[in-house]
CSV table of C-alpha atoms in Angstrom, one decimal:
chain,number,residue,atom,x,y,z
A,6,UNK,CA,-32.0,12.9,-54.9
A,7,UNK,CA,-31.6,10.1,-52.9
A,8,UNK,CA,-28.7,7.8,-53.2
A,9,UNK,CA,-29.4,4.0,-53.9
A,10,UNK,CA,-26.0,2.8,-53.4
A,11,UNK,CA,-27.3,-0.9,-52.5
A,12,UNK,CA,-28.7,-1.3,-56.4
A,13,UNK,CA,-24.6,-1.1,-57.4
A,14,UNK,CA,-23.3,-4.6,-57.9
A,15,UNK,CA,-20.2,-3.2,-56.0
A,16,UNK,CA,-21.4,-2.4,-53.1
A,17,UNK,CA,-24.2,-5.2,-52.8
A,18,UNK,CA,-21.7,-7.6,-53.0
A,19,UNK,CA,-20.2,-6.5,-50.2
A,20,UNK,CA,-22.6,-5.9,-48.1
A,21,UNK,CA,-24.3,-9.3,-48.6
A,22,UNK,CA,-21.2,-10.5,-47.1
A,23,UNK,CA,-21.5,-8.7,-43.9
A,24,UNK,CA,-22.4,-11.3,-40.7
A,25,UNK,CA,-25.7,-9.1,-40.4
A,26,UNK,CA,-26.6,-9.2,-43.7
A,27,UNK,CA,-25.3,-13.5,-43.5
A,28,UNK,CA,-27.1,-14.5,-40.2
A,29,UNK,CA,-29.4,-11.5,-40.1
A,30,UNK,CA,-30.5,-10.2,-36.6
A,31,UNK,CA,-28.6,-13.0,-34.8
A,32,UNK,CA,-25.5,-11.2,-36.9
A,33,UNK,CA,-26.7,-7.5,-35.1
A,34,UNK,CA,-24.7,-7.1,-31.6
A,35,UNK,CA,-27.1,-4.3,-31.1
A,36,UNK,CA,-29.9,-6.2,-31.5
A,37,UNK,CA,-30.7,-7.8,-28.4
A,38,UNK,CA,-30.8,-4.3,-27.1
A,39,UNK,CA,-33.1,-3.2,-29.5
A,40,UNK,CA,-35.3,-6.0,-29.1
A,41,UNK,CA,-36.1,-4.8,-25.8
A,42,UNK,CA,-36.9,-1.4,-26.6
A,43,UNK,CA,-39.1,-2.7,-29.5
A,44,UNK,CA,-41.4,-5.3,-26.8
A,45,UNK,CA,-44.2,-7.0,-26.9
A,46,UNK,CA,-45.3,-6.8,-30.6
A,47,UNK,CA,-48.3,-9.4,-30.6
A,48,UNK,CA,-51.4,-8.5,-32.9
A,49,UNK,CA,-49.5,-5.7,-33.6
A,50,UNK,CA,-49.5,-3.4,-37.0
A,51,UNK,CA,-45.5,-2.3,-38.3
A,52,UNK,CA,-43.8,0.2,-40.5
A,53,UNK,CA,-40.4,-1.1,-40.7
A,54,UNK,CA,-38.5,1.6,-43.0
A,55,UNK,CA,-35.5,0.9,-44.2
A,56,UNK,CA,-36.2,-2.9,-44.0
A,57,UNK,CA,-33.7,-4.2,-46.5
A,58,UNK,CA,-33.5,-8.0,-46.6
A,59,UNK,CA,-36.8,-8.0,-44.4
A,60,UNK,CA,-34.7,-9.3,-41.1
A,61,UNK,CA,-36.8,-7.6,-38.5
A,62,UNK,CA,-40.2,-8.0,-40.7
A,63,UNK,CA,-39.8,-11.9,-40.8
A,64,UNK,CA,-38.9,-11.9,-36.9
A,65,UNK,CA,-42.3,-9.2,-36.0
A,66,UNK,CA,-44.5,-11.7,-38.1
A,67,UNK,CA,-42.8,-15.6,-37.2
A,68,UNK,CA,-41.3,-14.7,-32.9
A,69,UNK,CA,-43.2,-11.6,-32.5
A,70,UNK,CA,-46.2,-12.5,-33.5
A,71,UNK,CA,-47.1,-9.5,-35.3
A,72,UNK,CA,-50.1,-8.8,-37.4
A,73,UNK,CA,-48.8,-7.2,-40.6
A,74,UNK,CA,-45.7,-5.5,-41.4
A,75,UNK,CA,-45.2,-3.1,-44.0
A,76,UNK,CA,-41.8,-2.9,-44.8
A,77,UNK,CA,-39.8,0.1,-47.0
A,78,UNK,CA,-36.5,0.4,-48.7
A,79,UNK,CA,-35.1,2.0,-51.8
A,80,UNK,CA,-32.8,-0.4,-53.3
A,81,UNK,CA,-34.7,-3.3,-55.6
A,82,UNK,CA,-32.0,-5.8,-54.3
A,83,UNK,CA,-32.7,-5.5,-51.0
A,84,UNK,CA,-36.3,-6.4,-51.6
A,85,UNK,CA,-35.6,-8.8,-54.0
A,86,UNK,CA,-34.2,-11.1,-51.8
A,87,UNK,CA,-36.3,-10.0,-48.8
A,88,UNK,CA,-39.3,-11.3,-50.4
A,89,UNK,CA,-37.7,-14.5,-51.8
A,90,UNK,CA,-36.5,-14.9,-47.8
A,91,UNK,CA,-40.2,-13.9,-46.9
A,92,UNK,CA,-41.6,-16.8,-50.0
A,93,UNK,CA,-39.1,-19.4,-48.3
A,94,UNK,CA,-40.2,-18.5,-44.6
A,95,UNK,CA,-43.7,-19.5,-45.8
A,96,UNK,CA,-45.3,-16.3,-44.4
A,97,UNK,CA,-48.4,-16.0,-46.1
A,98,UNK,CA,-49.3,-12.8,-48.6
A,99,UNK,CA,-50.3,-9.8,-47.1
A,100,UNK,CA,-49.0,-10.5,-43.9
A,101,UNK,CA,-45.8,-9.0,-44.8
A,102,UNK,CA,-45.5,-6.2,-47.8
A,103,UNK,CA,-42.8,-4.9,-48.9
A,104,UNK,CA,-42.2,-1.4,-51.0
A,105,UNK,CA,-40.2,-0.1,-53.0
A,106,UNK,CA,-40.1,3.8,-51.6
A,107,UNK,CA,-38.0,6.6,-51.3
A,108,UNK,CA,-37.9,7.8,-47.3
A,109,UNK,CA,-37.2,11.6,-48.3
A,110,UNK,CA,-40.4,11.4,-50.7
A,111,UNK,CA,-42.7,9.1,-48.7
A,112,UNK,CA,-46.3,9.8,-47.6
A,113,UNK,CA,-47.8,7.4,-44.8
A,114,UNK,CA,-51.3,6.3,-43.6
A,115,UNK,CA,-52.3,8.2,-40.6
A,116,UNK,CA,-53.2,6.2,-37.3
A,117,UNK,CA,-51.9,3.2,-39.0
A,118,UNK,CA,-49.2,1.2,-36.8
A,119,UNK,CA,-48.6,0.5,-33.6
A,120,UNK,CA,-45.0,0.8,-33.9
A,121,UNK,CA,-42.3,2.2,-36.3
A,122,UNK,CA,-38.9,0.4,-37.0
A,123,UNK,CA,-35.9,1.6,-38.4
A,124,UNK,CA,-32.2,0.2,-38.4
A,125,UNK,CA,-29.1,1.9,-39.8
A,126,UNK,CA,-31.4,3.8,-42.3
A,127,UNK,CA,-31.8,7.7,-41.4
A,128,UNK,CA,-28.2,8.5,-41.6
A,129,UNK,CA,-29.0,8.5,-44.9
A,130,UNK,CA,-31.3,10.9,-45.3
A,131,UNK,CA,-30.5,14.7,-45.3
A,132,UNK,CA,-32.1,17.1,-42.4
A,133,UNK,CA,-34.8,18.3,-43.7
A,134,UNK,CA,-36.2,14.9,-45.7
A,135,UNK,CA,-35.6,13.7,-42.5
A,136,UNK,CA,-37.6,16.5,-40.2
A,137,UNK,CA,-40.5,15.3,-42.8
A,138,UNK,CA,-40.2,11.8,-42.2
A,139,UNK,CA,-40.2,12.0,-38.6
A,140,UNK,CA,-43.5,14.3,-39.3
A,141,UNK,CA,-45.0,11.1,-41.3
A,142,UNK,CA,-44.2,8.2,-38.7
A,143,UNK,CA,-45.8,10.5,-35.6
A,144,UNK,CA,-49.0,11.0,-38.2
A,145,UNK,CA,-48.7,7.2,-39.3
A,146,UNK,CA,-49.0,5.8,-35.2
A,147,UNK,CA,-51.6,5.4,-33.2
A,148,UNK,CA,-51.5,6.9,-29.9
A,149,UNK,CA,-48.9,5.5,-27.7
A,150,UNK,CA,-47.4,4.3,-30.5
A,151,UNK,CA,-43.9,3.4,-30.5
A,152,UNK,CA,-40.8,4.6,-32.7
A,153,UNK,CA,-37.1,2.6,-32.2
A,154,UNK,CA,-34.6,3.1,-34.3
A,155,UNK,CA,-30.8,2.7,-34.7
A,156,UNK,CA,-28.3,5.0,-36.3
A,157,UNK,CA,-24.4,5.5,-36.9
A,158,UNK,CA,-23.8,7.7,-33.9
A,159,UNK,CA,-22.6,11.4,-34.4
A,160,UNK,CA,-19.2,10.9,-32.8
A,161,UNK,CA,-18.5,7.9,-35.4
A,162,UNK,CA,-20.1,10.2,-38.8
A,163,UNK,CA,-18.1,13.5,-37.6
A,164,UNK,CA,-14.9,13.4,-39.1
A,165,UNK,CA,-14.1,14.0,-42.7
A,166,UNK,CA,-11.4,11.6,-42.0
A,167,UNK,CA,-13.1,9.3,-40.5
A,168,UNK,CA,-10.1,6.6,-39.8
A,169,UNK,CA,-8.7,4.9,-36.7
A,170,UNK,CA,-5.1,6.4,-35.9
A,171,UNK,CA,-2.0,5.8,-34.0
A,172,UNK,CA,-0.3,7.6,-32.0
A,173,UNK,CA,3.4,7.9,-31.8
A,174,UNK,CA,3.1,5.8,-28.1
A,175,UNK,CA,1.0,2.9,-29.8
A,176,UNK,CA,-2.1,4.0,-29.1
A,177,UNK,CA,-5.1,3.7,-30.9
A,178,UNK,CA,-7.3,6.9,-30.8
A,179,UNK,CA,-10.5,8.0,-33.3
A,180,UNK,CA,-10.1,11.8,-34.7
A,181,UNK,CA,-13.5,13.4,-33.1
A,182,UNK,CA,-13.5,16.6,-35.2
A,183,UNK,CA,-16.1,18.7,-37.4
A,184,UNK,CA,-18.7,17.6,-34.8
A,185,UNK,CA,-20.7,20.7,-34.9
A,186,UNK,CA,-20.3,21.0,-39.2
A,187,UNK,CA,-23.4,18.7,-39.8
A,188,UNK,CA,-23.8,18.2,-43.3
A,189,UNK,CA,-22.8,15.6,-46.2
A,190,UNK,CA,-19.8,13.0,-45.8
A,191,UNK,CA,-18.7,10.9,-48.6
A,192,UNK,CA,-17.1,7.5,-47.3
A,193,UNK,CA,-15.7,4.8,-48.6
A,194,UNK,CA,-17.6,1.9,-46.7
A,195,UNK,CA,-17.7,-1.4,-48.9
A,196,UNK,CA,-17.3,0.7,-52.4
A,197,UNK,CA,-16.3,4.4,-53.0
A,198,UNK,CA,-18.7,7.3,-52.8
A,199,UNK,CA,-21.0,6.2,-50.3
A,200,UNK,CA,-23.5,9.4,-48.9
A,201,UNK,CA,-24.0,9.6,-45.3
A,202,UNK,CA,-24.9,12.6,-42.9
A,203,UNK,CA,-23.8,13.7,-40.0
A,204,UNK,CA,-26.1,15.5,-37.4
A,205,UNK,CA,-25.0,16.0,-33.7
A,206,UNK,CA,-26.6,14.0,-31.0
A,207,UNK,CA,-28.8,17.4,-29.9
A,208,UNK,CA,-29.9,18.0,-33.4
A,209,UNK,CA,-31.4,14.4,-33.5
A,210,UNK,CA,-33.5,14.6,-30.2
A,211,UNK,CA,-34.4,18.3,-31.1
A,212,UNK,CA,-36.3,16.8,-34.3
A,213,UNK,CA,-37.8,14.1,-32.2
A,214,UNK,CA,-39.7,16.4,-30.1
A,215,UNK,CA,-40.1,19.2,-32.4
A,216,UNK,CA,-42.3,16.3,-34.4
A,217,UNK,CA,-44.2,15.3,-31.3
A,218,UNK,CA,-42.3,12.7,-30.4
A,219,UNK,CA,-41.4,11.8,-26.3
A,220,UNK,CA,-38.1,10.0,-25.4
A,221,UNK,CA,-38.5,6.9,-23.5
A,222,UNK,CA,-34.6,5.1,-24.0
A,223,UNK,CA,-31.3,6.4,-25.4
A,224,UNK,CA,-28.7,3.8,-25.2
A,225,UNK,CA,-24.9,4.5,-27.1
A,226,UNK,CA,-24.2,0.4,-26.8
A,227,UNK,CA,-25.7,-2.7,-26.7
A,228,UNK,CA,-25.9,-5.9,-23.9
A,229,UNK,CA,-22.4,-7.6,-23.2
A,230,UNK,CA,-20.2,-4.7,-25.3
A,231,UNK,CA,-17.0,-4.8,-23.6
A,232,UNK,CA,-16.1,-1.2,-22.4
A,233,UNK,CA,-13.1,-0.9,-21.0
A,234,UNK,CA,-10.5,0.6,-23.5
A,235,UNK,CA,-7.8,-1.5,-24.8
A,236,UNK,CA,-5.5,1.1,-25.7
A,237,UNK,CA,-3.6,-0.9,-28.9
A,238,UNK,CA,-6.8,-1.7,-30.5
A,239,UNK,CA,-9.2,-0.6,-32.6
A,240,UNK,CA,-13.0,-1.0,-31.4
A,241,UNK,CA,-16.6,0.4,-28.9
A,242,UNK,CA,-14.3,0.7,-25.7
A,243,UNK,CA,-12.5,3.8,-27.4
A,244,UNK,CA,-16.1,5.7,-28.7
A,245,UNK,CA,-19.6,4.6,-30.0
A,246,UNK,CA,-20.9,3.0,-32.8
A,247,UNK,CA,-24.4,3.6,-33.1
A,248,UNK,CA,-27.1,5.4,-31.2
A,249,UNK,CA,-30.3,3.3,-30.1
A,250,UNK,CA,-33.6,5.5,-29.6
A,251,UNK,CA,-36.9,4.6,-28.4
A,252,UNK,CA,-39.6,7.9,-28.4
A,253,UNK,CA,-43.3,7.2,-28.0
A,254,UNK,CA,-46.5,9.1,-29.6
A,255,UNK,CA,-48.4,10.9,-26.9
């Protein structure tokens, strides 16, 4: 069963406070980035799954121009204040719906969008929910249909431990271990007890084109990251954060 950790008051607390969740995509380093693999979107019909406070949905419809948007997330919370956001945005109904689905469980129109959108989302999902779902948004796009997504990247979900340490010389380095034991990790990420998933960076692009899927941009960091290592401190110059895909439907 899936795990709708954002309907705890614990954890939504906290997470509202996060700059992303604050100033929404402008609060997203990786978002520029990902706005270029996403493109033009004008006229355009959008699954955006995992849409949470309907950041990327309001952008599609009011700077992209975008025709209509369905967006999906789990946690009643999110989508609570995604549609107040969408109410005070004055986007008109039906231009934007948003549903309360389960991504493991859910079934999608077929030939339906032009493009897919997910960020930060299918870590969540366990690998064979997730071989399904990748089976639904290939069925759901038309031809030539697109497919961007973000997600935690492998080398950051790997360890059990998943802390910075410190050398004995001062130096700040992250333990990169259990990469190949994909599988369940319980974090504690804004509350206790939160459900992620590790997969290694070959098992995600095997999926991709075992559903149909062909890769058009893999990026591990985003415009203006800084990557040269400061060896004291923690941050991207010592390994990745996320993983930023764009595949395309034959």
């Amino acid at each position: 069963m899936a795990q709708n950790i954002y309907d705890t008051a614990e954890f939504f607390t906290e997470y509202s406070r996060l700059p992303r969740s604050v100033h929404g995509l402008d609060g997203a380093p990786e978002w520029p980035t990902l706005r270029g693999l996403v493109g033009d979107v004008k006229d355009q019909h959008i699954l955006d799954l995992g849409c949470g406070f309907g950041w990327f949905a309001r952008w599609a419809v009011q700077e992209g121009h975008a025709q209509t948007v369905l967006g999906i997330d789990l946690s009643e919370n999110m989508l609570r204040r995604a549609r107040d956001e969408t109410q005070k945005a004055g986007i008109g109904e039906g231009i934007i719906t948003y549903s309360c689905r389960n991504l493991e469980e859910v079934t999608l129109s077929e030939l339906q969008y032009n493009l897919a959108y997910s960020s930060l989302a299918l870590h969540y999902l366990p690998n064979e929910p997730l071989k399904r779902l990748l089976g639904q948004v290939f069925k759901s796009l038309v031809s030539g249909g697109k497919f961007v997504f973000s997600i935690e990247h492998p080398v950051a979900s790997a360890p059990f431990d998943a802390f910075w340490k410190m050398g004995e010389d001062g130096r700040v380095y992250w333990p990169l271990n259990q990469y190949w034991d994909e599988g369940l990790r319980v974090t504690n990420w804004l509350a206790p007890g939160v459900r992620k998933y590790h997969r290694t960076v070959d098992t995600y692009l095997t999926y991709l084109i075992d559903a149909g899927f062909v890769l058009r941009a893999f990026k591990e960091a985003w415009e203006g990251l800084d990557l040269r290592p400061k060896l004291e401190e923690k941050g991207e110059a010592h390994r990745p954060y996320f993983l930023l895909v764009a595949v395309t439907k034959p």
